PDB file of C-alpha atoms in Angstrom:
ATOM      1  CA  UNK A  56     -27.716  12.418 -18.316  1.00 58.00           C
ATOM      2  CA  UNK A  57     -31.057  13.906 -19.301  1.00 56.00           C
ATOM      3  CA  UNK A  58     -34.477  12.385 -18.906  1.00 59.00           C
ATOM      4  CA  UNK A  59     -37.207  13.509 -21.277  1.00 55.00           C
ATOM      5  CA  UNK A  60     -40.946  13.113 -21.622  1.00 57.00           C
ATOM      6  CA  UNK A  61     -43.648  14.259 -24.008  1.00 57.00           C
ATOM      7  CA  UNK A  62     -47.353  14.311 -23.197  1.00 56.00           C
ATOM      8  CA  UNK A  63     -49.839  14.475 -26.050  1.00 55.00           C
ATOM      9  CA  UNK A  64     -53.551  15.276 -26.075  1.00 47.00           C
ATOM     10  CA  UNK A  65     -56.320  14.804 -28.608  1.00 46.00           C
ATOM     11  CA  UNK A  66     -55.984  16.986 -31.688  1.00 44.00           C
ATOM     12  CA  UNK A  67     -59.037  19.181 -32.093  1.00 49.00           C
ATOM     13  CA  UNK A  68     -60.056  21.852 -34.581  1.00 53.00           C
ATOM     14  CA  UNK A  69     -57.884  24.446 -32.773  1.00 66.00           C
ATOM     15  CA  UNK A  70     -54.348  23.689 -33.917  1.00 73.00           C
ATOM     16  CA  UNK A  71     -53.130  26.756 -32.037  1.00 75.00           C
ATOM     17  CA  UNK A  72     -53.903  25.213 -28.646  1.00 76.00           C
ATOM     18  CA  UNK A  73     -51.439  23.298 -26.468  1.00 79.00           C
ATOM     19  CA  UNK A  74     -51.438  19.630 -27.461  1.00 80.00           C
ATOM     20  CA  UNK A  75     -48.092  18.499 -26.040  1.00 84.00           C
ATOM     21  CA  UNK A  76     -45.468  19.268 -23.401  1.00 87.00           C
ATOM     22  CA  UNK A  77     -41.804  18.537 -23.996  1.00 88.00           C
ATOM     23  CA  UNK A  78     -39.739  18.184 -20.807  1.00 90.00           C
ATOM     24  CA  UNK A  79     -35.967  17.932 -20.330  1.00 90.00           C
ATOM     25  CA  UNK A  80     -34.334  17.318 -16.947  1.00 92.00           C
ATOM     26  CA  UNK A  81     -31.335  15.523 -15.437  1.00 89.00           C
ATOM     27  CA  UNK A  82     -32.143  11.895 -14.654  1.00 89.00           C
ATOM     28  CA  UNK A  83     -30.572  12.046 -11.182  1.00 89.00           C
ATOM     29  CA  UNK A  84     -30.029  14.453  -8.305  1.00 90.00           C
ATOM     30  CA  UNK A  85     -27.960  14.182  -5.147  1.00 88.00           C
ATOM     31  CA  UNK A  86     -29.249  14.760  -1.633  1.00 87.00           C
ATOM     32  CA  UNK A  87     -29.651  18.505  -0.871  1.00 85.00           C
ATOM     33  CA  UNK A  88     -28.820  19.453  -4.476  1.00 89.00           C
ATOM     34  CA  UNK A  89     -31.102  21.432  -6.778  1.00 93.00           C
ATOM     35  CA  UNK A  90     -33.031  20.106  -9.762  1.00 93.00           C
ATOM     36  CA  UNK A  91     -33.954  22.562 -12.541  1.00 94.00           C
ATOM     37  CA  UNK A  92     -36.225  20.961 -15.161  1.00 95.00           C
ATOM     38  CA  UNK A  93     -37.155  22.723 -18.397  1.00 93.00           C
ATOM     39  CA  UNK A  94     -40.259  22.414 -20.535  1.00 91.00           C
ATOM     40  CA  UNK A  95     -42.046  24.033 -23.443  1.00 89.00           C
ATOM     41  CA  UNK A  96     -45.547  23.689 -24.842  1.00 90.00           C
ATOM     42  CA  UNK A  97     -46.297  22.606 -28.415  1.00 88.00           C
ATOM     43  CA  UNK A  98     -49.319  23.368 -30.568  1.00 84.00           C
ATOM     44  CA  UNK A  99     -50.997  21.123 -33.121  1.00 80.00           C
ATOM     45  CA  UNK A 100     -48.434  22.087 -35.757  1.00 79.00           C
ATOM     46  CA  UNK A 101     -45.518  21.079 -33.533  1.00 80.00           C
ATOM     47  CA  UNK A 102     -44.473  24.677 -32.902  1.00 85.00           C
ATOM     48  CA  UNK A 103     -43.625  25.974 -29.440  1.00 85.00           C
ATOM     49  CA  UNK A 104     -46.213  28.327 -27.962  1.00 88.00           C
ATOM     50  CA  UNK A 105     -46.254  30.660 -24.978  1.00 90.00           C
ATOM     51  CA  UNK A 106     -47.849  29.032 -21.939  1.00 91.00           C
ATOM     52  CA  UNK A 107     -47.646  29.110 -18.151  1.00 93.00           C
ATOM     53  CA  UNK A 108     -46.051  25.819 -17.145  1.00 94.00           C
ATOM     54  CA  UNK A 109     -46.363  24.697 -13.530  1.00 96.00           C
ATOM     55  CA  UNK A 110     -44.348  21.975 -11.823  1.00 97.00           C
ATOM     56  CA  UNK A 111     -45.075  19.413  -9.122  1.00 97.00           C
ATOM     57  CA  UNK A 112     -43.564  16.307  -7.581  1.00 97.00           C
ATOM     58  CA  UNK A 113     -45.538  13.145  -6.969  1.00 96.00           C
ATOM     59  CA  UNK A 114     -43.150  12.155  -4.163  1.00 97.00           C
ATOM     60  CA  UNK A 115     -42.992  14.979  -1.637  1.00 96.00           C
ATOM     61  CA  UNK A 116     -40.976  12.893   0.835  1.00 96.00           C
ATOM     62  CA  UNK A 117     -38.088  12.866  -1.650  1.00 96.00           C
ATOM     63  CA  UNK A 118     -38.326  16.207  -3.461  1.00 96.00           C
ATOM     64  CA  UNK A 119     -39.353  19.673  -2.308  1.00 96.00           C
ATOM     65  CA  UNK A 120     -40.768  22.086  -4.887  1.00 97.00           C
ATOM     66  CA  UNK A 121     -39.186  25.484  -4.241  1.00 97.00           C
ATOM     67  CA  UNK A 122     -41.049  27.222  -7.067  1.00 96.00           C
ATOM     68  CA  UNK A 123     -43.878  25.703  -9.078  1.00 96.00           C
ATOM     69  CA  UNK A 124     -43.398  28.294 -11.829  1.00 96.00           C
ATOM     70  CA  UNK A 125     -39.638  27.860 -12.371  1.00 95.00           C
ATOM     71  CA  UNK A 126     -39.595  24.153 -11.503  1.00 95.00           C
ATOM     72  CA  UNK A 127     -36.744  24.492  -9.016  1.00 96.00           C
ATOM     73  CA  UNK A 128     -36.760  21.513  -6.626  1.00 97.00           C
ATOM     74  CA  UNK A 129     -34.449  20.336  -3.843  1.00 95.00           C
ATOM     75  CA  UNK A 130     -33.661  16.695  -3.088  1.00 94.00           C
ATOM     76  CA  UNK A 131     -34.570  15.821   0.495  1.00 93.00           C
ATOM     77  CA  UNK A 132     -32.993  12.397   0.847  1.00 89.00           C
ATOM     78  CA  UNK A 133     -31.550   9.502  -1.157  1.00 89.00           C
ATOM     79  CA  UNK A 134     -33.857   6.640  -2.037  1.00 92.00           C
ATOM     80  CA  UNK A 135     -33.631   3.253  -3.777  1.00 90.00           C
ATOM     81  CA  UNK A 136     -36.829   4.167  -5.633  1.00 95.00           C
ATOM     82  CA  UNK A 137     -36.923   7.214  -7.915  1.00 96.00           C
ATOM     83  CA  UNK A 138     -38.926  10.365  -7.333  1.00 97.00           C
ATOM     84  CA  UNK A 139     -41.407  11.494  -9.980  1.00 96.00           C
ATOM     85  CA  UNK A 140     -41.961  15.007 -11.285  1.00 95.00           C
ATOM     86  CA  UNK A 141     -44.610  16.391 -13.617  1.00 93.00           C
ATOM     87  CA  UNK A 142     -45.252  19.554 -15.641  1.00 92.00           C
ATOM     88  CA  UNK A 143     -48.686  20.903 -16.533  1.00 91.00           C
ATOM     89  CA  UNK A 144     -50.448  23.636 -18.454  1.00 90.00           C
ATOM     90  CA  UNK A 145     -53.907  24.053 -16.947  1.00 88.00           C
ATOM     91  CA  UNK A 146     -55.315  20.520 -16.711  1.00 85.00           C
ATOM     92  CA  UNK A 147     -52.916  19.215 -19.353  1.00 85.00           C
ATOM     93  CA  UNK A 148     -50.112  17.194 -17.704  1.00 87.00           C
ATOM     94  CA  UNK A 149     -46.887  15.644 -18.896  1.00 87.00           C
ATOM     95  CA  UNK A 150     -46.102  12.016 -18.263  1.00 88.00           C
ATOM     96  CA  UNK A 151     -44.424  11.499 -14.852  1.00 91.00           C
ATOM     97  CA  UNK A 152     -40.636  11.593 -15.138  1.00 92.00           C
ATOM     98  CA  UNK A 153     -38.526   9.455 -12.815  1.00 94.00           C
ATOM     99  CA  UNK A 154     -35.509  11.052 -11.118  1.00 95.00           C
ATOM    100  CA  UNK A 155     -32.917   8.873  -9.371  1.00 92.00           C
ATOM    101  CA  UNK A 156     -32.291  10.077  -5.810  1.00 93.00           C
ATOM    102  CA  UNK A 157     -28.597   9.699  -4.990  1.00 88.00           C
ATOM    103  CA  UNK A 158     -26.693  10.014  -1.748  1.00 87.00           C
ATOM    104  CA  UNK A 159     -24.439  13.064  -1.710  1.00 86.00           C
ATOM    105  CA  UNK A 160     -20.763  12.366  -2.285  1.00 89.00           C
ATOM    106  CA  UNK A 161     -19.211  14.885   0.084  1.00 87.00           C
ATOM    107  CA  UNK A 162     -15.991  13.330   1.359  1.00 91.00           C
ATOM    108  CA  UNK A 163     -13.037  11.646  -0.330  1.00 95.00           C
ATOM    109  CA  UNK A 164     -10.183  10.431   1.844  1.00 95.00           C
ATOM    110  CA  UNK A 165      -7.323   7.951   2.028  1.00 96.00           C
ATOM    111  CA  UNK A 166      -8.143   5.286   4.644  1.00 93.00           C
ATOM    112  CA  UNK A 167      -4.510   4.160   4.727  1.00 92.00           C
ATOM    113  CA  UNK A 168      -1.018   5.383   3.906  1.00 93.00           C
ATOM    114  CA  UNK A 169      -0.446   8.142   1.360  1.00 96.00           C
ATOM    115  CA  UNK A 170       3.281   7.381   0.907  1.00 94.00           C
ATOM    116  CA  UNK A 171       5.025   4.242  -0.331  1.00 92.00           C
ATOM    117  CA  UNK A 172       8.649   3.290  -0.943  1.00 90.00           C
ATOM    118  CA  UNK A 173       9.526   0.504  -3.357  1.00 84.00           C
ATOM    119  CA  UNK A 174      12.809  -1.085  -4.396  1.00 80.00           C
ATOM    120  CA  UNK A 175      13.625  -1.304  -8.086  1.00 77.00           C
ATOM    121  CA  UNK A 176      13.536  -4.865  -9.387  1.00 68.00           C
ATOM    122  CA  UNK A 177      16.652  -6.443 -10.896  1.00 71.00           C
ATOM    123  CA  UNK A 178      14.883  -7.347 -14.137  1.00 69.00           C
ATOM    124  CA  UNK A 179      15.563  -5.700 -17.497  1.00 67.00           C
ATOM    125  CA  UNK A 180      13.638  -3.555 -17.991  1.00 63.00           C
ATOM    126  CA  UNK A 181      12.800  -2.964 -14.323  1.00 63.00           C
ATOM    127  CA  UNK A 182       9.293  -3.943 -13.304  1.00 67.00           C
ATOM    128  CA  UNK A 183       8.429  -2.566  -9.893  1.00 83.00           C
ATOM    129  CA  UNK A 184       4.902  -2.196  -8.535  1.00 89.00           C
ATOM    130  CA  UNK A 185       3.710  -0.018  -5.662  1.00 92.00           C
ATOM    131  CA  UNK A 186       1.188  -0.881  -2.994  1.00 93.00           C
ATOM    132  CA  UNK A 187      -2.430   0.092  -3.644  1.00 95.00           C
ATOM    133  CA  UNK A 188      -3.164   3.811  -3.610  1.00 97.00           C
ATOM    134  CA  UNK A 189      -6.566   3.643  -1.962  1.00 97.00           C
ATOM    135  CA  UNK A 190      -9.299   6.242  -1.436  1.00 97.00           C
ATOM    136  CA  UNK A 191     -12.829   6.010  -0.082  1.00 96.00           C
ATOM    137  CA  UNK A 192     -15.792   8.042  -1.333  1.00 95.00           C
ATOM    138  CA  UNK A 193     -18.594   8.543   1.177  1.00 92.00           C
ATOM    139  CA  UNK A 194     -21.655  10.510   2.257  1.00 89.00           C
ATOM    140  CA  UNK A 195     -21.711  12.334   5.592  1.00 83.00           C
ATOM    141  CA  UNK A 196     -24.808  14.476   4.952  1.00 63.00           C
ATOM    142  CA  UNK A 197     -27.286  11.868   6.156  1.00 55.00           C
ATOM    143  CA  UNK A 198     -26.554  12.592   9.836  1.00 58.00           C
ATOM    144  CA  UNK A 199     -25.163   9.127  10.531  1.00 64.00           C
ATOM    145  CA  UNK A 200     -21.996   9.196  12.659  1.00 70.00           C
ATOM    146  CA  UNK A 201     -20.137   6.811  10.323  1.00 78.00           C
ATOM    147  CA  UNK A 202     -19.737   7.959   6.686  1.00 82.00           C
ATOM    148  CA  UNK A 203     -21.852   5.941   4.254  1.00 85.00           C
ATOM    149  CA  UNK A 204     -19.689   4.448   1.447  1.00 91.00           C
ATOM    150  CA  UNK A 205     -20.862   5.135  -2.095  1.00 92.00           C
ATOM    151  CA  UNK A 206     -20.572   2.428  -4.743  1.00 91.00           C
ATOM    152  CA  UNK A 207     -20.246   2.809  -8.497  1.00 90.00           C
ATOM    153  CA  UNK A 208     -18.938   6.389  -8.453  1.00 92.00           C
ATOM    154  CA  UNK A 209     -15.966   7.408 -10.649  1.00 94.00           C
ATOM    155  CA  UNK A 210     -12.656   8.422  -9.069  1.00 97.00           C
ATOM    156  CA  UNK A 211      -9.977   9.924 -11.318  1.00 97.00           C
ATOM    157  CA  UNK A 212      -6.304   9.208 -10.571  1.00 98.00           C
ATOM    158  CA  UNK A 213      -3.686  11.394 -12.264  1.00 97.00           C
ATOM    159  CA  UNK A 214       0.119  11.337 -12.282  1.00 96.00           C
ATOM    160  CA  UNK A 215       1.123  14.944 -11.617  1.00 95.00           C
ATOM    161  CA  UNK A 216       4.869  14.306 -11.211  1.00 93.00           C
ATOM    162  CA  UNK A 217       7.022  13.673 -13.147  1.00 91.00           C
ATOM    163  CA  UNK A 218       5.457  16.145 -15.598  1.00 87.00           C
ATOM    164  CA  UNK A 219       6.496  14.155 -18.682  1.00 84.00           C
ATOM    165  CA  UNK A 220       4.926  10.766 -19.342  1.00 81.00           C
ATOM    166  CA  UNK A 221       6.913   7.601 -19.909  1.00 79.00           C
ATOM    167  CA  UNK A 222       8.767   6.116 -16.942  1.00 86.00           C
ATOM    168  CA  UNK A 223       5.738   5.225 -14.812  1.00 91.00           C
ATOM    169  CA  UNK A 224       2.143   4.207 -15.375  1.00 93.00           C
ATOM    170  CA  UNK A 225      -1.064   3.783 -13.386  1.00 96.00           C
ATOM    171  CA  UNK A 226      -2.485   0.263 -13.401  1.00 96.00           C
ATOM    172  CA  UNK A 227      -5.631  -1.356 -12.052  1.00 95.00           C
ATOM    173  CA  UNK A 228      -4.297  -4.878 -12.598  1.00 93.00           C
ATOM    174  CA  UNK A 229      -0.983  -6.379 -11.481  1.00 91.00           C
ATOM    175  CA  UNK A 230      -0.444  -7.713 -15.009  1.00 89.00           C
ATOM    176  CA  UNK A 231      -1.062  -4.408 -16.825  1.00 90.00           C
ATOM    177  CA  UNK A 232       1.875  -2.547 -18.396  1.00 87.00           C
ATOM    178  CA  UNK A 233       0.269  -0.075 -20.815  1.00 91.00           C
ATOM    179  CA  UNK A 234       1.201   3.565 -20.306  1.00 91.00           C
ATOM    180  CA  UNK A 235      -1.552   5.531 -18.571  1.00 94.00           C
ATOM    181  CA  UNK A 236      -1.029   8.777 -16.691  1.00 94.00           C
ATOM    182  CA  UNK A 237      -4.760   8.991 -15.916  1.00 96.00           C
ATOM    183  CA  UNK A 238      -7.113   6.244 -14.744  1.00 97.00           C
ATOM    184  CA  UNK A 239     -10.825   6.455 -13.933  1.00 97.00           C
ATOM    185  CA  UNK A 240     -11.844   3.807 -11.403  1.00 97.00           C
ATOM    186  CA  UNK A 241     -15.357   3.015 -10.139  1.00 96.00           C
ATOM    187  CA  UNK A 242     -15.755   2.605  -6.396  1.00 96.00           C
ATOM    188  CA  UNK A 243     -16.555  -0.832  -4.982  1.00 96.00           C
ATOM    189  CA  UNK A 244     -19.598  -1.563  -2.781  1.00 94.00           C
ATOM    190  CA  UNK A 245     -17.355  -0.463   0.104  1.00 95.00           C
ATOM    191  CA  UNK A 246     -16.875   2.916  -1.598  1.00 95.00           C
ATOM    192  CA  UNK A 247     -13.204   2.173  -2.303  1.00 97.00           C
ATOM    193  CA  UNK A 248     -11.143   2.857  -5.433  1.00 98.00           C
ATOM    194  CA  UNK A 249      -7.534   1.763  -5.935  1.00 97.00           C
ATOM    195  CA  UNK A 250      -4.698   1.966  -8.442  1.00 97.00           C
ATOM    196  CA  UNK A 251      -1.006   1.077  -8.341  1.00 96.00           C
ATOM    197  CA  UNK A 252       2.072   2.744  -9.798  1.00 94.00           C
ATOM    198  CA  UNK A 253       4.337   0.671 -12.047  1.00 91.00           C
ATOM    199  CA  UNK A 254       7.827   1.632 -13.223  1.00 87.00           C
ATOM    200  CA  UNK A 255       8.016   0.641 -16.884  1.00 83.00           C
ATOM    201  CA  UNK A 256      10.768   2.415 -18.866  1.00 74.00           C
ATOM    202  CA  UNK A 257      12.957   5.456 -19.232  1.00 70.00           C
ATOM    203  CA  UNK A 258      14.927   7.350 -16.577  1.00 78.00           C
ATOM    204  CA  UNK A 259      13.932   6.363 -13.062  1.00 81.00           C
ATOM    205  CA  UNK A 260      12.288   9.233 -11.166  1.00 86.00           C
ATOM    206  CA  UNK A 261      13.126   9.676  -7.495  1.00 87.00           C
ATOM    207  CA  UNK A 262       9.419   9.867  -6.741  1.00 91.00           C
ATOM    208  CA  UNK A 263       5.992   9.915  -8.328  1.00 94.00           C
ATOM    209  CA  UNK A 264       3.069  12.069  -7.195  1.00 96.00           C
ATOM    210  CA  UNK A 265      -0.449  10.807  -7.882  1.00 97.00           C
ATOM    211  CA  UNK A 266      -3.669  12.660  -7.099  1.00 97.00           C
ATOM    212  CA  UNK A 267      -7.157  11.194  -6.724  1.00 97.00           C
ATOM    213  CA  UNK A 268     -10.275  13.290  -7.193  1.00 96.00           C
ATOM    214  CA  UNK A 269     -14.027  12.821  -7.568  1.00 95.00           C
ATOM    215  CA  UNK A 270     -16.950  14.979  -8.626  1.00 91.00           C
ATOM    216  CA  UNK A 271     -20.546  15.157  -7.529  1.00 86.00           C
ATOM    217  CA  UNK A 272     -23.420  14.532  -9.931  1.00 76.00           C
ATOM    218  CA  UNK A 273     -23.676  18.277 -10.617  1.00 76.00           C
ATOM    219  CA  UNK A 274     -20.012  18.392 -11.664  1.00 82.00           C
ATOM    220  CA  UNK A 275     -18.463  20.164  -8.668  1.00 86.00           C
ATOM    221  CA  UNK A 276     -15.444  18.592  -6.909  1.00 92.00           C
ATOM    222  CA  UNK A 277     -16.270  16.499  -3.848  1.00 91.00           C
ATOM    223  CA  UNK A 278     -13.406  18.099  -1.928  1.00 82.00           C
ATOM    224  CA  UNK A 279     -11.567  21.388  -2.451  1.00 78.00           C
ATOM    225  CA  UNK A 280      -8.258  19.529  -2.831  1.00 87.00           C
ATOM    226  CA  UNK A 281      -7.650  16.051  -4.297  1.00 93.00           C
ATOM    227  CA  UNK A 282      -6.018  13.308  -2.244  1.00 97.00           C
ATOM    228  CA  UNK A 283      -2.271  13.145  -2.961  1.00 97.00           C
ATOM    229  CA  UNK A 284       0.010  10.101  -2.850  1.00 97.00           C
ATOM    230  CA  UNK A 285       3.811   9.954  -3.083  1.00 97.00           C
ATOM    231  CA  UNK A 286       5.632   6.840  -4.306  1.00 95.00           C
ATOM    232  CA  UNK A 287       9.429   6.819  -3.873  1.00 93.00           C
ATOM    233  CA  UNK A 288      11.834   4.525  -5.710  1.00 85.00           C
ATOM    234  CA  UNK A 289      15.004   3.051  -4.218  1.00 81.00           C
ATOM    235  CA  UNK A 290      17.788   1.662  -6.437  1.00 74.00           C
TER     236      UNK A 290
END
């Protein structure tokens, strides 16, 4: 998401002078990632004008300014309180903009088994449910020996086999039956996300392959390969 701020000054007789700064920037950044804010100056008519815009942070313990002219900044560390940045033209400054400082999601792994075998139920239609397919999302950049679990981050589960939808579904509740070949699950305070595989209708596949993946705040995958699970069905 983007955060935005506009700073306005007193309108004087010179409508060609800078009277406002419009700033656009992401509202969050992960540890060791780069923040690239943008801004332009406005004159008294509301038109953009050429101006040298300089950038600063009001919280140097959280953000490092790499270039005050381009606004490139690097997040130093996560923090429960946001960092603040500011743009200026001469002595004219924008309002401080708060940036959430997030821990870096850099590892996604299965803390338990990645294979499960289930027996088809005798009901008509069959209704068989797998064990939980569990992954943990964590931060290892902080230098702590034990990975730090990350809460409230999305993990995407996808059925990759069989290639056609219908016989199986992904569920987040034991009572759910709706067809879903993709589920997005938020991690718990322990950094854990889970789904289950349910056989619902159609020809029974010998096995089902499910992948779990997550992305960092900047959109890049947390790991080069998603976590894969295999669920096998026995008659």
